[in-house]
Coordinates of C-alpha atoms in Angstrom, one line a residue:
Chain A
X17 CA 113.3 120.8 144.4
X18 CA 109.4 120.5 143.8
X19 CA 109.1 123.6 144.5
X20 CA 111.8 125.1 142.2
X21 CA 109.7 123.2 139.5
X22 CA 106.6 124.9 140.6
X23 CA 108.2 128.2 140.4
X24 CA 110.0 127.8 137.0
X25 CA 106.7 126.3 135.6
X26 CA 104.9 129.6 136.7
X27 CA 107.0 131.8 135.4
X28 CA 107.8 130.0 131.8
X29 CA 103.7 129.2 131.6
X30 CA 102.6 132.9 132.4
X31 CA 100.4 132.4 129.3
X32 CA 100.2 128.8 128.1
X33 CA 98.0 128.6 124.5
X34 CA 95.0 127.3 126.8
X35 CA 93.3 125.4 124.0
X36 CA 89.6 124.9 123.3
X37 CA 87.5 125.0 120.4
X38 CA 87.0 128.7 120.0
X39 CA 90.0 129.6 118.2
X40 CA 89.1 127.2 115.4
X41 CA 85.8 128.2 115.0
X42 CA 86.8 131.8 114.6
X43 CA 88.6 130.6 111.9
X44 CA 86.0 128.5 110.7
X45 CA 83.4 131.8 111.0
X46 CA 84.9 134.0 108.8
X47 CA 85.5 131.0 106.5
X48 CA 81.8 130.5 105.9
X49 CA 80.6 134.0 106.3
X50 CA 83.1 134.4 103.1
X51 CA 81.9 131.7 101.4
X52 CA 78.3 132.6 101.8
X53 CA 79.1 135.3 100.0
X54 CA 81.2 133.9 97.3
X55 CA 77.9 131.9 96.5
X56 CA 76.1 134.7 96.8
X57 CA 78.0 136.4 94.0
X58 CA 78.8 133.7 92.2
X59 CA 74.8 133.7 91.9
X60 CA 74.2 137.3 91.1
X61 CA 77.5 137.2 88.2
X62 CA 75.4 133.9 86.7
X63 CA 71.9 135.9 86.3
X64 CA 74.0 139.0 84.9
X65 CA 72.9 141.1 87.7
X66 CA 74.6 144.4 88.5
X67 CA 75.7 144.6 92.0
X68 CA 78.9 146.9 92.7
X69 CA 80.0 144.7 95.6
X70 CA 79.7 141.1 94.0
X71 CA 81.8 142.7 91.3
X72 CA 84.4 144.4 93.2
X73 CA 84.7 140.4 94.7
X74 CA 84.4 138.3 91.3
X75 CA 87.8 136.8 91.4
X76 CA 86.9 134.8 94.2
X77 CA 83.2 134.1 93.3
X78 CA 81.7 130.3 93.5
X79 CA 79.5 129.3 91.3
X80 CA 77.9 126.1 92.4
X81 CA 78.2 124.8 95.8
X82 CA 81.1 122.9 96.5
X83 CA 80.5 118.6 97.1
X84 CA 80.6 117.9 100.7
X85 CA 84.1 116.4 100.6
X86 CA 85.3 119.3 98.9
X87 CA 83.7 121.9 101.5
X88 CA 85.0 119.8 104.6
X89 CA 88.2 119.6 103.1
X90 CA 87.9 123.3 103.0
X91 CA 86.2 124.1 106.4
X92 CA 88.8 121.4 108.1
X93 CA 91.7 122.4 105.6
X94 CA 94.9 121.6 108.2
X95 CA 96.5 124.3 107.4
X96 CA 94.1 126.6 108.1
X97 CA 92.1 124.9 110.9
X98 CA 94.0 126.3 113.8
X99 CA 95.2 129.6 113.6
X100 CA 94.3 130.8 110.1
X101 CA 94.9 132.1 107.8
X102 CA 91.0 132.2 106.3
X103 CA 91.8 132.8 102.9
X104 CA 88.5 132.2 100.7
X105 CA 87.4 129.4 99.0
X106 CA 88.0 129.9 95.5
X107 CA 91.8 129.5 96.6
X108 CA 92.0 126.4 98.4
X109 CA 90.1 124.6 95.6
X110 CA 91.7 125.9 93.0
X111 CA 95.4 124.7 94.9
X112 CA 93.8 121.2 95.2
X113 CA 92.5 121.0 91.7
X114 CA 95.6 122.6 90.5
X115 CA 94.3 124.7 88.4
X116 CA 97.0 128.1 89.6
X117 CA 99.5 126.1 88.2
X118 CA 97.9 124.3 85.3
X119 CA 95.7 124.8 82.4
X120 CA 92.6 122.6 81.5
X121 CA 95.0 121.7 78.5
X122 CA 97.3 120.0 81.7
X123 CA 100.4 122.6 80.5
X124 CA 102.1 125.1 82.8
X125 CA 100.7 128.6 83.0
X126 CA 103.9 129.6 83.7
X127 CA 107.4 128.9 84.8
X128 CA 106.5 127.5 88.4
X129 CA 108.2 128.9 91.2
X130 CA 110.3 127.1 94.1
X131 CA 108.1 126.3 97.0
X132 CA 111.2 125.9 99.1
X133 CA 112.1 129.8 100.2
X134 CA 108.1 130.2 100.7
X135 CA 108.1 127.5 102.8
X136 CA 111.5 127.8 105.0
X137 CA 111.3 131.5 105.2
X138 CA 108.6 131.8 107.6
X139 CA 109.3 128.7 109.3
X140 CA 112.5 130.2 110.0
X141 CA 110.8 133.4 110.8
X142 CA 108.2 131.5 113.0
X143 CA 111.1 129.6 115.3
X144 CA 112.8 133.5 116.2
X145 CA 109.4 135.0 116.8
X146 CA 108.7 131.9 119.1
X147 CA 112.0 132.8 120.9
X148 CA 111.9 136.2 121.4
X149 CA 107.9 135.2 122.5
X150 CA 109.1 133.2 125.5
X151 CA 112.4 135.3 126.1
X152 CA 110.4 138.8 125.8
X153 CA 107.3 138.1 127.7
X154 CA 109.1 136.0 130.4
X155 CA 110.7 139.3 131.1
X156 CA 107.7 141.4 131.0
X157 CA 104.8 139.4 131.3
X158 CA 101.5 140.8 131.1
X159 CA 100.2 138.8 133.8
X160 CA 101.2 138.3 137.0
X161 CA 103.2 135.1 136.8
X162 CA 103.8 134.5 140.5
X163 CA 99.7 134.4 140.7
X164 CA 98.6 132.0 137.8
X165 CA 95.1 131.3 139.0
X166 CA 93.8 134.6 139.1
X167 CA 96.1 135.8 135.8
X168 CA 95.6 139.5 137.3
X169 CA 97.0 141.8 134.5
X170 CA 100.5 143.2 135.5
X171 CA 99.9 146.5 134.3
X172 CA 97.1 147.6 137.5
X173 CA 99.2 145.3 139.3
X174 CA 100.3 147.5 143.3
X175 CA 103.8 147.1 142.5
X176 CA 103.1 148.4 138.8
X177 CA 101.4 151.5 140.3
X178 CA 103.3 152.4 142.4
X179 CA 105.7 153.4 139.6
X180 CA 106.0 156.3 138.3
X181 CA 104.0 156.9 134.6
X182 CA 106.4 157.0 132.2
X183 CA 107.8 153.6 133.8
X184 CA 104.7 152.1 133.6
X185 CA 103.9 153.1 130.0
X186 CA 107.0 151.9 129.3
X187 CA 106.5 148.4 130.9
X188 CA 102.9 148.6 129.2
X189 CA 104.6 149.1 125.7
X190 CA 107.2 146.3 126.2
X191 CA 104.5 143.9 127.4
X192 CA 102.7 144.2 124.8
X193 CA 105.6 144.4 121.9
X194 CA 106.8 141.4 123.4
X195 CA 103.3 139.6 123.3
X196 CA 102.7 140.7 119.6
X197 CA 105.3 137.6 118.9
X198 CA 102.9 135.0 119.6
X199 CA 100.7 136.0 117.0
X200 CA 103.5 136.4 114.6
X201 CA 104.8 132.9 115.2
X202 CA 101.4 131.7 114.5
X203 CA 100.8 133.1 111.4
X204 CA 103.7 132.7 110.3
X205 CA 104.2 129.0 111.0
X206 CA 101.1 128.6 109.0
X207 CA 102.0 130.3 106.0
X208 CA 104.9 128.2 105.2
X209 CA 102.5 124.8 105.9
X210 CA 100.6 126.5 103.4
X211 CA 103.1 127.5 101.2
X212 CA 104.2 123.7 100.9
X213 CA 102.0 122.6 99.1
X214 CA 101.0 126.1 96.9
X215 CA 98.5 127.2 98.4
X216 CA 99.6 130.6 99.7
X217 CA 100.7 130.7 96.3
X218 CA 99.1 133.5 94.0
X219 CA 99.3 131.9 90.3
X220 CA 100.2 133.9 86.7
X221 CA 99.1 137.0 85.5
X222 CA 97.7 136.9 81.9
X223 CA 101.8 137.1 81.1
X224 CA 101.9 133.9 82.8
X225 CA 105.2 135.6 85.4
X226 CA 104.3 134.2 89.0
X227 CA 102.2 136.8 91.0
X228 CA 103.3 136.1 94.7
X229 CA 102.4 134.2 98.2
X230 CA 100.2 136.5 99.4
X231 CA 97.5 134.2 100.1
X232 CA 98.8 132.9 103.0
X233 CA 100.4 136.1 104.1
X234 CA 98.4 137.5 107.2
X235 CA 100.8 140.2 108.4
X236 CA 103.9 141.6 108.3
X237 CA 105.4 142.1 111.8
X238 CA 108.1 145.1 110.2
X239 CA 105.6 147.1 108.3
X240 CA 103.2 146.9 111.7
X241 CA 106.2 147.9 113.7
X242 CA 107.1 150.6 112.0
X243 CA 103.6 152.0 110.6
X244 CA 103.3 155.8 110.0
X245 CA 99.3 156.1 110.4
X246 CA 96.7 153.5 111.4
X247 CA 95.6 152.6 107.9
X248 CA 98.6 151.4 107.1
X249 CA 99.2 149.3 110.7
X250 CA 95.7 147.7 110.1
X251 CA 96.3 146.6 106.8
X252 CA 99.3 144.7 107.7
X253 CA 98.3 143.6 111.7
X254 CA 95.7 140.2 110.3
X255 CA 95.4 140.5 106.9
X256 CA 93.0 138.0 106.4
X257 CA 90.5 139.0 108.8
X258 CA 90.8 142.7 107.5
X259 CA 90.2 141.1 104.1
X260 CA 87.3 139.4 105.5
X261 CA 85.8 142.4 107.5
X262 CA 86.4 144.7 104.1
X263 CA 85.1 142.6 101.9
X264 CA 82.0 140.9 103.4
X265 CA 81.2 143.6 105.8
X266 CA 82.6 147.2 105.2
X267 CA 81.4 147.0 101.6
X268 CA 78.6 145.2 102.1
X269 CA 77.1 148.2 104.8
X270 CA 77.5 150.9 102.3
X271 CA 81.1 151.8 103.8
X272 CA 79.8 151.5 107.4
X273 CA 82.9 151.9 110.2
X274 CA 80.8 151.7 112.9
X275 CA 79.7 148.2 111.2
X276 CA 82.6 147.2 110.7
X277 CA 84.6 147.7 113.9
X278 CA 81.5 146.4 115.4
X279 CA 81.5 143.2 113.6
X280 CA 85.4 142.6 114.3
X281 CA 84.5 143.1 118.3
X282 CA 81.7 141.0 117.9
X283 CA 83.9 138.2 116.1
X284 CA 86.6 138.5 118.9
X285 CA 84.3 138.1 121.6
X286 CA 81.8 139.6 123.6
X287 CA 84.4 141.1 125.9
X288 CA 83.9 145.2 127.3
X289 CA 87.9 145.8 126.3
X290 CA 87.2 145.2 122.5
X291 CA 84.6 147.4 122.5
X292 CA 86.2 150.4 124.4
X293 CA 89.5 149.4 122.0
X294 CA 87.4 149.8 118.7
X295 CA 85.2 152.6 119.8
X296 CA 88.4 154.5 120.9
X297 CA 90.3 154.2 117.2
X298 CA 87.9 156.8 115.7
X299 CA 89.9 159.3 118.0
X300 CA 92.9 158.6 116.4
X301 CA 91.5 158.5 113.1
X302 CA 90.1 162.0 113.2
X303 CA 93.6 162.9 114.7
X304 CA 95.1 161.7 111.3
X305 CA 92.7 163.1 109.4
X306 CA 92.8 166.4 110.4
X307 CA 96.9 166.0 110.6
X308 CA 96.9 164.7 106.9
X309 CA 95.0 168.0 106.2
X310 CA 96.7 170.7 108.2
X311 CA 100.3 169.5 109.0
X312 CA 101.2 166.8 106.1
X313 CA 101.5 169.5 103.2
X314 CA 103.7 171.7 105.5
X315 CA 106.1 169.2 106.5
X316 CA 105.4 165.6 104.5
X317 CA 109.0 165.7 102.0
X318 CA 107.4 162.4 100.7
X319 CA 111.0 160.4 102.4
X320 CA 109.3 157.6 104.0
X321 CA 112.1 157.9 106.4
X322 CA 112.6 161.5 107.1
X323 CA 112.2 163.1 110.3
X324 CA 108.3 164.0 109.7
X325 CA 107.6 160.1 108.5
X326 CA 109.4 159.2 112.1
X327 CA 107.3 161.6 113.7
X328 CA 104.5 159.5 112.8
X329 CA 105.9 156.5 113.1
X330 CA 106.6 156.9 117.0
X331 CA 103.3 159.1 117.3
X332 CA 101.4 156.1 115.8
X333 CA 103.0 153.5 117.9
X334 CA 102.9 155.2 121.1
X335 CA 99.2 156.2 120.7
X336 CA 98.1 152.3 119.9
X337 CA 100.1 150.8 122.6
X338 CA 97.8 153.3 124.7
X339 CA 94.7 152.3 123.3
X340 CA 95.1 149.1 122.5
X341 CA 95.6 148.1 126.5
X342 CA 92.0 147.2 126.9
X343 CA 92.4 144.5 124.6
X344 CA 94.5 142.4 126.6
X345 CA 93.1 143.7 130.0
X346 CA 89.2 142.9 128.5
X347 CA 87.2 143.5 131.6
X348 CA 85.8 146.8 131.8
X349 CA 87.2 147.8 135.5
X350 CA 90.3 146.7 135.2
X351 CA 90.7 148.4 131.7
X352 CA 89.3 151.8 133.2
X353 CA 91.4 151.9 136.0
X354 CA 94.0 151.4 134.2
X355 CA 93.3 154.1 132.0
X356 CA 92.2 156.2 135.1
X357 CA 96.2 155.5 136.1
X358 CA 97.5 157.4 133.0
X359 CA 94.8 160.2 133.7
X360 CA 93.2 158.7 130.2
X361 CA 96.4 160.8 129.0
X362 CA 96.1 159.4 125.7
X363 CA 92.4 160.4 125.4
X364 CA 93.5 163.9 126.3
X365 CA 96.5 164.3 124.2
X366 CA 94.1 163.5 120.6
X367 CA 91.7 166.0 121.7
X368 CA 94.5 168.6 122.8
X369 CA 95.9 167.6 119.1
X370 CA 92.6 167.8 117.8
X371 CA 91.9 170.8 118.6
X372 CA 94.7 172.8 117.9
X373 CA 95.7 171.4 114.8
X374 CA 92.1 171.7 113.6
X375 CA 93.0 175.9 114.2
X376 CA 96.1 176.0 111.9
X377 CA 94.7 177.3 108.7
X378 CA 94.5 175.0 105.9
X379 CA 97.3 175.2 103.4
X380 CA 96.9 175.5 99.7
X381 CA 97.1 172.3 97.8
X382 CA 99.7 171.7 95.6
X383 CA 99.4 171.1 92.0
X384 CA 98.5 167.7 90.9
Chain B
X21 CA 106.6 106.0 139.3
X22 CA 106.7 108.1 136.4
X23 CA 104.2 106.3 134.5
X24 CA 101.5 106.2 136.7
X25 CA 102.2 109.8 137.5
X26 CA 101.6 110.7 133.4
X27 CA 98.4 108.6 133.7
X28 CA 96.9 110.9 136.3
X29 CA 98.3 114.1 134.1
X30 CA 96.5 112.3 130.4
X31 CA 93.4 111.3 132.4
X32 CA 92.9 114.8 134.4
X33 CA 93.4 115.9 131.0
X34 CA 90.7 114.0 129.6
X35 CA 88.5 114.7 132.0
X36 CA 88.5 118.3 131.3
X37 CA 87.7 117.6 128.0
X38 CA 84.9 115.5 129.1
X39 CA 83.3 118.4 131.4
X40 CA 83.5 120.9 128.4
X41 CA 81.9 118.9 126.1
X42 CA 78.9 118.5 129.3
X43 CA 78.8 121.8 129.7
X44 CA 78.3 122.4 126.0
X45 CA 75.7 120.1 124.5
X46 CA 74.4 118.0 127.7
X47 CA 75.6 115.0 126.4
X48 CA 75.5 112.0 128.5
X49 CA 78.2 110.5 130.2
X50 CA 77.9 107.5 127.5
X51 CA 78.0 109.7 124.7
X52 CA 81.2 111.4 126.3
X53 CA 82.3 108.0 126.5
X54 CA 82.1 106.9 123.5
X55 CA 83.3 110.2 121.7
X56 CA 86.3 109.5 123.7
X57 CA 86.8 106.0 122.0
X58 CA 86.6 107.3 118.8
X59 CA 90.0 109.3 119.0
X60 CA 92.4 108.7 116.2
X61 CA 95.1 109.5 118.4
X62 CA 96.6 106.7 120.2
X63 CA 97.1 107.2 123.9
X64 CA 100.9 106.7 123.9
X65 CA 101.3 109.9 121.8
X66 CA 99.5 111.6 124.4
X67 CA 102.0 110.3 127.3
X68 CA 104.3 111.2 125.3
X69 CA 103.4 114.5 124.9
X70 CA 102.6 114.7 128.5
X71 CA 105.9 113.8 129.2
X72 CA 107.6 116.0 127.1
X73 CA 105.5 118.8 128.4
X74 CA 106.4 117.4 131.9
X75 CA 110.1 117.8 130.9
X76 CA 109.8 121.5 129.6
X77 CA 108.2 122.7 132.0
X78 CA 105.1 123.5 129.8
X79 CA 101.5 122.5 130.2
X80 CA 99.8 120.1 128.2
X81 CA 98.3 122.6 125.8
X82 CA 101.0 124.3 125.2
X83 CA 103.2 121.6 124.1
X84 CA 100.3 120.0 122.2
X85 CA 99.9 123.0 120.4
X86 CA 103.2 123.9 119.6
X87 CA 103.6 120.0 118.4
X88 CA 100.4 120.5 116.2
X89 CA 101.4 123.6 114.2
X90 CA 104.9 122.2 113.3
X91 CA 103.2 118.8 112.6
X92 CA 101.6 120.4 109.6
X93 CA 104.8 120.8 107.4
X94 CA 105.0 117.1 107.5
X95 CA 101.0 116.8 106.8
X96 CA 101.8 119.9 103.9
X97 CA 104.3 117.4 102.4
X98 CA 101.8 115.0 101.9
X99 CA 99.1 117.3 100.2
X100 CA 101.8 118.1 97.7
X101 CA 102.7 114.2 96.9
X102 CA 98.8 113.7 96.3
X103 CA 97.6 113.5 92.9
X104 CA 94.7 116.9 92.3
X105 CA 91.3 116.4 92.7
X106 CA 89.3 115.1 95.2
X107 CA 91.9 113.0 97.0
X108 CA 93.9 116.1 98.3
X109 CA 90.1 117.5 99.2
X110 CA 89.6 114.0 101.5
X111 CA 93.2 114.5 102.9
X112 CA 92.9 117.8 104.0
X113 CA 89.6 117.3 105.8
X114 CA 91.3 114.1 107.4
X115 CA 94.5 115.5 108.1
X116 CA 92.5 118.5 109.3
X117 CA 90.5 116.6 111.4
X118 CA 93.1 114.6 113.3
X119 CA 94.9 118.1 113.6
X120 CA 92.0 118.8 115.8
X121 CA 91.6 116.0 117.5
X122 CA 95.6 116.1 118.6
X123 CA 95.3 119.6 120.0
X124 CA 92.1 120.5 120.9
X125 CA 90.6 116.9 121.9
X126 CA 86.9 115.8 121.0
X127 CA 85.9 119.2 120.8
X128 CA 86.4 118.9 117.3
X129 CA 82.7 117.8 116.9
X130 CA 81.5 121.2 117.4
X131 CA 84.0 121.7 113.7
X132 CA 82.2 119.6 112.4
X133 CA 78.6 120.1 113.7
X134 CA 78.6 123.8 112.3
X135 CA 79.9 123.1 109.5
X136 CA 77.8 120.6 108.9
X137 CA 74.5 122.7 109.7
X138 CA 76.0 125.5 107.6
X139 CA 76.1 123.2 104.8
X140 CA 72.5 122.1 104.9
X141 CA 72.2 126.3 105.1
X142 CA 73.8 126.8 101.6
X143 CA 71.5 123.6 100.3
X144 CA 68.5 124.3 101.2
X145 CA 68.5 128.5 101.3
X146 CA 68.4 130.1 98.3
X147 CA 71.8 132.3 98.5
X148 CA 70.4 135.7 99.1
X149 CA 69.3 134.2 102.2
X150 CA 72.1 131.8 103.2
X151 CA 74.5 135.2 103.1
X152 CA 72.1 136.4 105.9
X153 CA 71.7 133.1 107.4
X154 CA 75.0 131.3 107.7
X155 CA 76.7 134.2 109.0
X156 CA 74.5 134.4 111.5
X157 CA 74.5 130.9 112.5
X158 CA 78.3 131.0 112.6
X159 CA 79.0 133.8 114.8
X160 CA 76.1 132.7 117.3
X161 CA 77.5 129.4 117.8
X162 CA 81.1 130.9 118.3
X163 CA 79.5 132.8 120.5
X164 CA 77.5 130.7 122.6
X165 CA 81.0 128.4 122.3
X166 CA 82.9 131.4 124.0
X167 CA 80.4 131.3 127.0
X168 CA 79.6 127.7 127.3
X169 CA 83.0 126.7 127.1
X170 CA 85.9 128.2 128.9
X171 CA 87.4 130.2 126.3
X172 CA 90.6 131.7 127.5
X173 CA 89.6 135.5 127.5
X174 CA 86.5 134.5 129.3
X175 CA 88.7 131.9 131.8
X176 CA 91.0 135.9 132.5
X177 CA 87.6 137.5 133.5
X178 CA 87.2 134.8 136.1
X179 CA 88.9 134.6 139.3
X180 CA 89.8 131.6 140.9
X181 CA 88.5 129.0 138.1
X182 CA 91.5 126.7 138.4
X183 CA 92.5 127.0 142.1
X184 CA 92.5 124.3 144.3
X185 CA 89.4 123.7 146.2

């Protein structure tokens, strides 16, 4: 009997949220690196500087710096403090001083929306990704769940290898879908917690007609799903931290990619599978590049569903699922061999693409 | 039976978060001690989280966790009753707070500490500075948290951490 516990404990707590502090003060870095920023600018607006990245950032701009409760209310905000999302400053103070809803005059800036859809939506939406979390990755775990001490990644695991590739990659892409959940269940529980109480909640345009939740929005799980390039799968996979990363370091560098996907390894953790992750997307970004140039005119009807879009839709998922594998494997042997498995077929197929794609002459432009 | 068997589950518990806070700032046993005492959470939530973890066949953490994320729809409701200003700033630092203490124990200090320190940044720096500064400060001491502690990419990388002896 104890030992059917044991087993079933195993097996459900393959990867149990083991908690510490670190998660949090992720969170709680990109938090103040934001706000340091926002003061920053808020600074530079005040002496009627010109600077072309305090500008592009003014909406969110602080001008003085906050009182201490205010700041710990923001840095310990609950609905924030655990998984995100690290919206900026200007936004949680303006939800608890209530000025997105109301004028200094105390009057409605608009016809307020309904916090109740905002709120159940993606707590509903948190409770299925939750199950299909612990249904999916029950199923294919990416750790071995019969040997919980040493969590050895399934994917190098003998029995794995011993597969043939396609069955592997196929195991590999499940895994990894299935994971993808816990994130999602995450963010989205948060959203609605900060949804509750407005602040996910945009305020008026000048109109005064409600602009949207987005503030608390960090992804959306069909859009990454489903992306057609990796621009588009990076914008919705995080949201915040993207937003954090484009505002406060990509435009900061003078447009610096190496910067930037050096800071967002460097903010995960100083673990060798981020690294060779983010130093592997440029290959897929010149791919898309030179594809954008060469085959997108030829074949690109503009259907966001037709069979070229689907093309890239599988093309783009099948190529991350590839590359992304070091991020979950994180030491540097085990993510090599792994590779090593596949023959780095992934590697191969973007410079095979490359280079023969990069041979088709270029076709005219259309008129604009 | 039962009880005394939860007891040994909430105190291994806390004696984990004990040793991480050791490992992390060197504090004495006292000071470990006393940190301990100052939890807001009262230590029949705990055995009854532990034994509803017990129950589900989850560990601690994950149940904690799980409790703590859905426990902030409640805490959400009560941001929106509060009147605006700075009584829904002091709620959300004190909600916040006792968020962090439910899930991730007295490690909460190290929150606070860095926040803290940032703070002192932004007052004392002039901001061309602080936007070097605080950034600096903050991704340092995450980092330096993701060694010293047993972070759970780092706990992956090591074998053997949590076997038996």
């Amino acid at each position: 009997m104890t030992s059917e516990g044991h087993l079933h404990r195993q097996y459900i707590n393959y990867l149990g949220w083991d908690l510490d502090f670190t998660g949090p003060q992720m969170v709680l870095t990109m938090k103040l690196y934001a706000l340091a920023y926002n003061l920053y600018d808020g600074q530079v607006i005040k002496s009627g500087k010109e600077e072309r990245a305090s500008k592009k950032c003014a909406s969110v701009a602080v001008a003085e710096l906050p009182g201490i409760i205010e700041y710990l209310g923001y840095t310990f905000c609950f609905a924030t403090v655990l998984a995100g999302p690290a919206y900026e400053y200007k936004y949680y103070a303006d939800a608890c001083d209530g000025s997105r809803l109301y004028g200094k005059d105390g009057k409605p800036l608009g016809k307020i929306p309904s916090n109740i859809w905002p709120t159940v939506r993606p707590l509903l939406g948190s409770i299925l990704c939750l199950g299909l979390f612990v249904v999916g990755s029950g199923k294919y775990p990416l750790l071995d769940p019969t040997d919980p001490q040493n969590n050895t990644p399934m994917l190098i695991s003998a029995e794995q290898l011993a597969k043939p590739m396609y069955a592997r990659y196929a195991y590999s892409w499940l895994a990894l879908f299935c994971i993808r959940f816990k994130y999602y269940f995450a963010w989205m529980n948060a959203e609605g917690a900060n949804n509750i109480w407005y602040a996910g909640f945009e305020g008026f345009d000048d109109k005064g007609n409600a602009k949207g939740w987005e503030v608390s929005n960090n992804m959306d799980p069909v859009k990454f799903e489903t992306a057609p390039n990796l621009k588009t799968l990076s914008s919705v996979w995080n949201k915040k931290t993207a937003n954090w990363l484009a505002k406060y370091v990509y435009i900061r560098t003078n447009g610096s990619l190496f910067a930037t996907y050096g800071m967002s390894a460097f903010w995960h953790g100083f673990y060798p599978g981020y690294y060779i992750f983010f130093m592997s997307v440029p290959l897929i970004a010149f791919c898309e590049r030179i594809g954008r140039k060469k085959l997108s005119p030829r074949f690109d009807s503009g259907n966001p569903w037709g069979w070229y879009s689907i093309v890239c839709r599988v093309a783009t998922s099948l190529i991350v699922q590839y590359m992304i594998q070091p991020f979950q494997l994180l030491a540097f042997d085990w993510a090599v061999t792994n590779w090593k498995e596949y023959y780095f077929a992934g590697h191969l197929a973007c410079i095979v693409f490359y280079l023969v794609v990069s041979q088709l002459p270029t076709p005219k432009k259309k008129e604009a | 039976m039962n009880s005394s068997r939860l007891g040994v589950i909430t105190q291994k518990r806390l004696v984990i978060q004990g040793c991480d806070i050791l490992d992390l700032c060197t504090c004495s046993d006292t000071l470990t001690q006393s940190l301990r005492s100052l939890s807001p959470v009262p230590s029949f939530a705990k055995e009854a989280v532990a034994s509803l973890a017990e129950s589900a066949g989850q560990d601690y953490e994950t149940v904690v966790y799980l409790l703590g994320v859905f426990l902030c729809y409640p805490l959400g409701l009560i941001m929106l009753a509060l009147p605006y200003g700075k009584l829904k700033h002091l709620f959300s630092f004190i909600l916040g707070a006792f968020l962090l203490q439910f899930t991730i124990g007295v490690q909460w200090i190290h929150h606070l500490i860095s926040s803290l320190v940032a703070y002192a940044m932004f007052m004392f720096l002039p901001a061309k500075v602080a936007k070097i500064a605080v950034p600096v400060w903050m991704m340092v001491y995450m980092t330096a948290g993701m060694y010293a502690g047993e972070s759970v990419p780092l706990r992956m990388l090591k074998t053997n951490v949590h076997a038996p002896p």
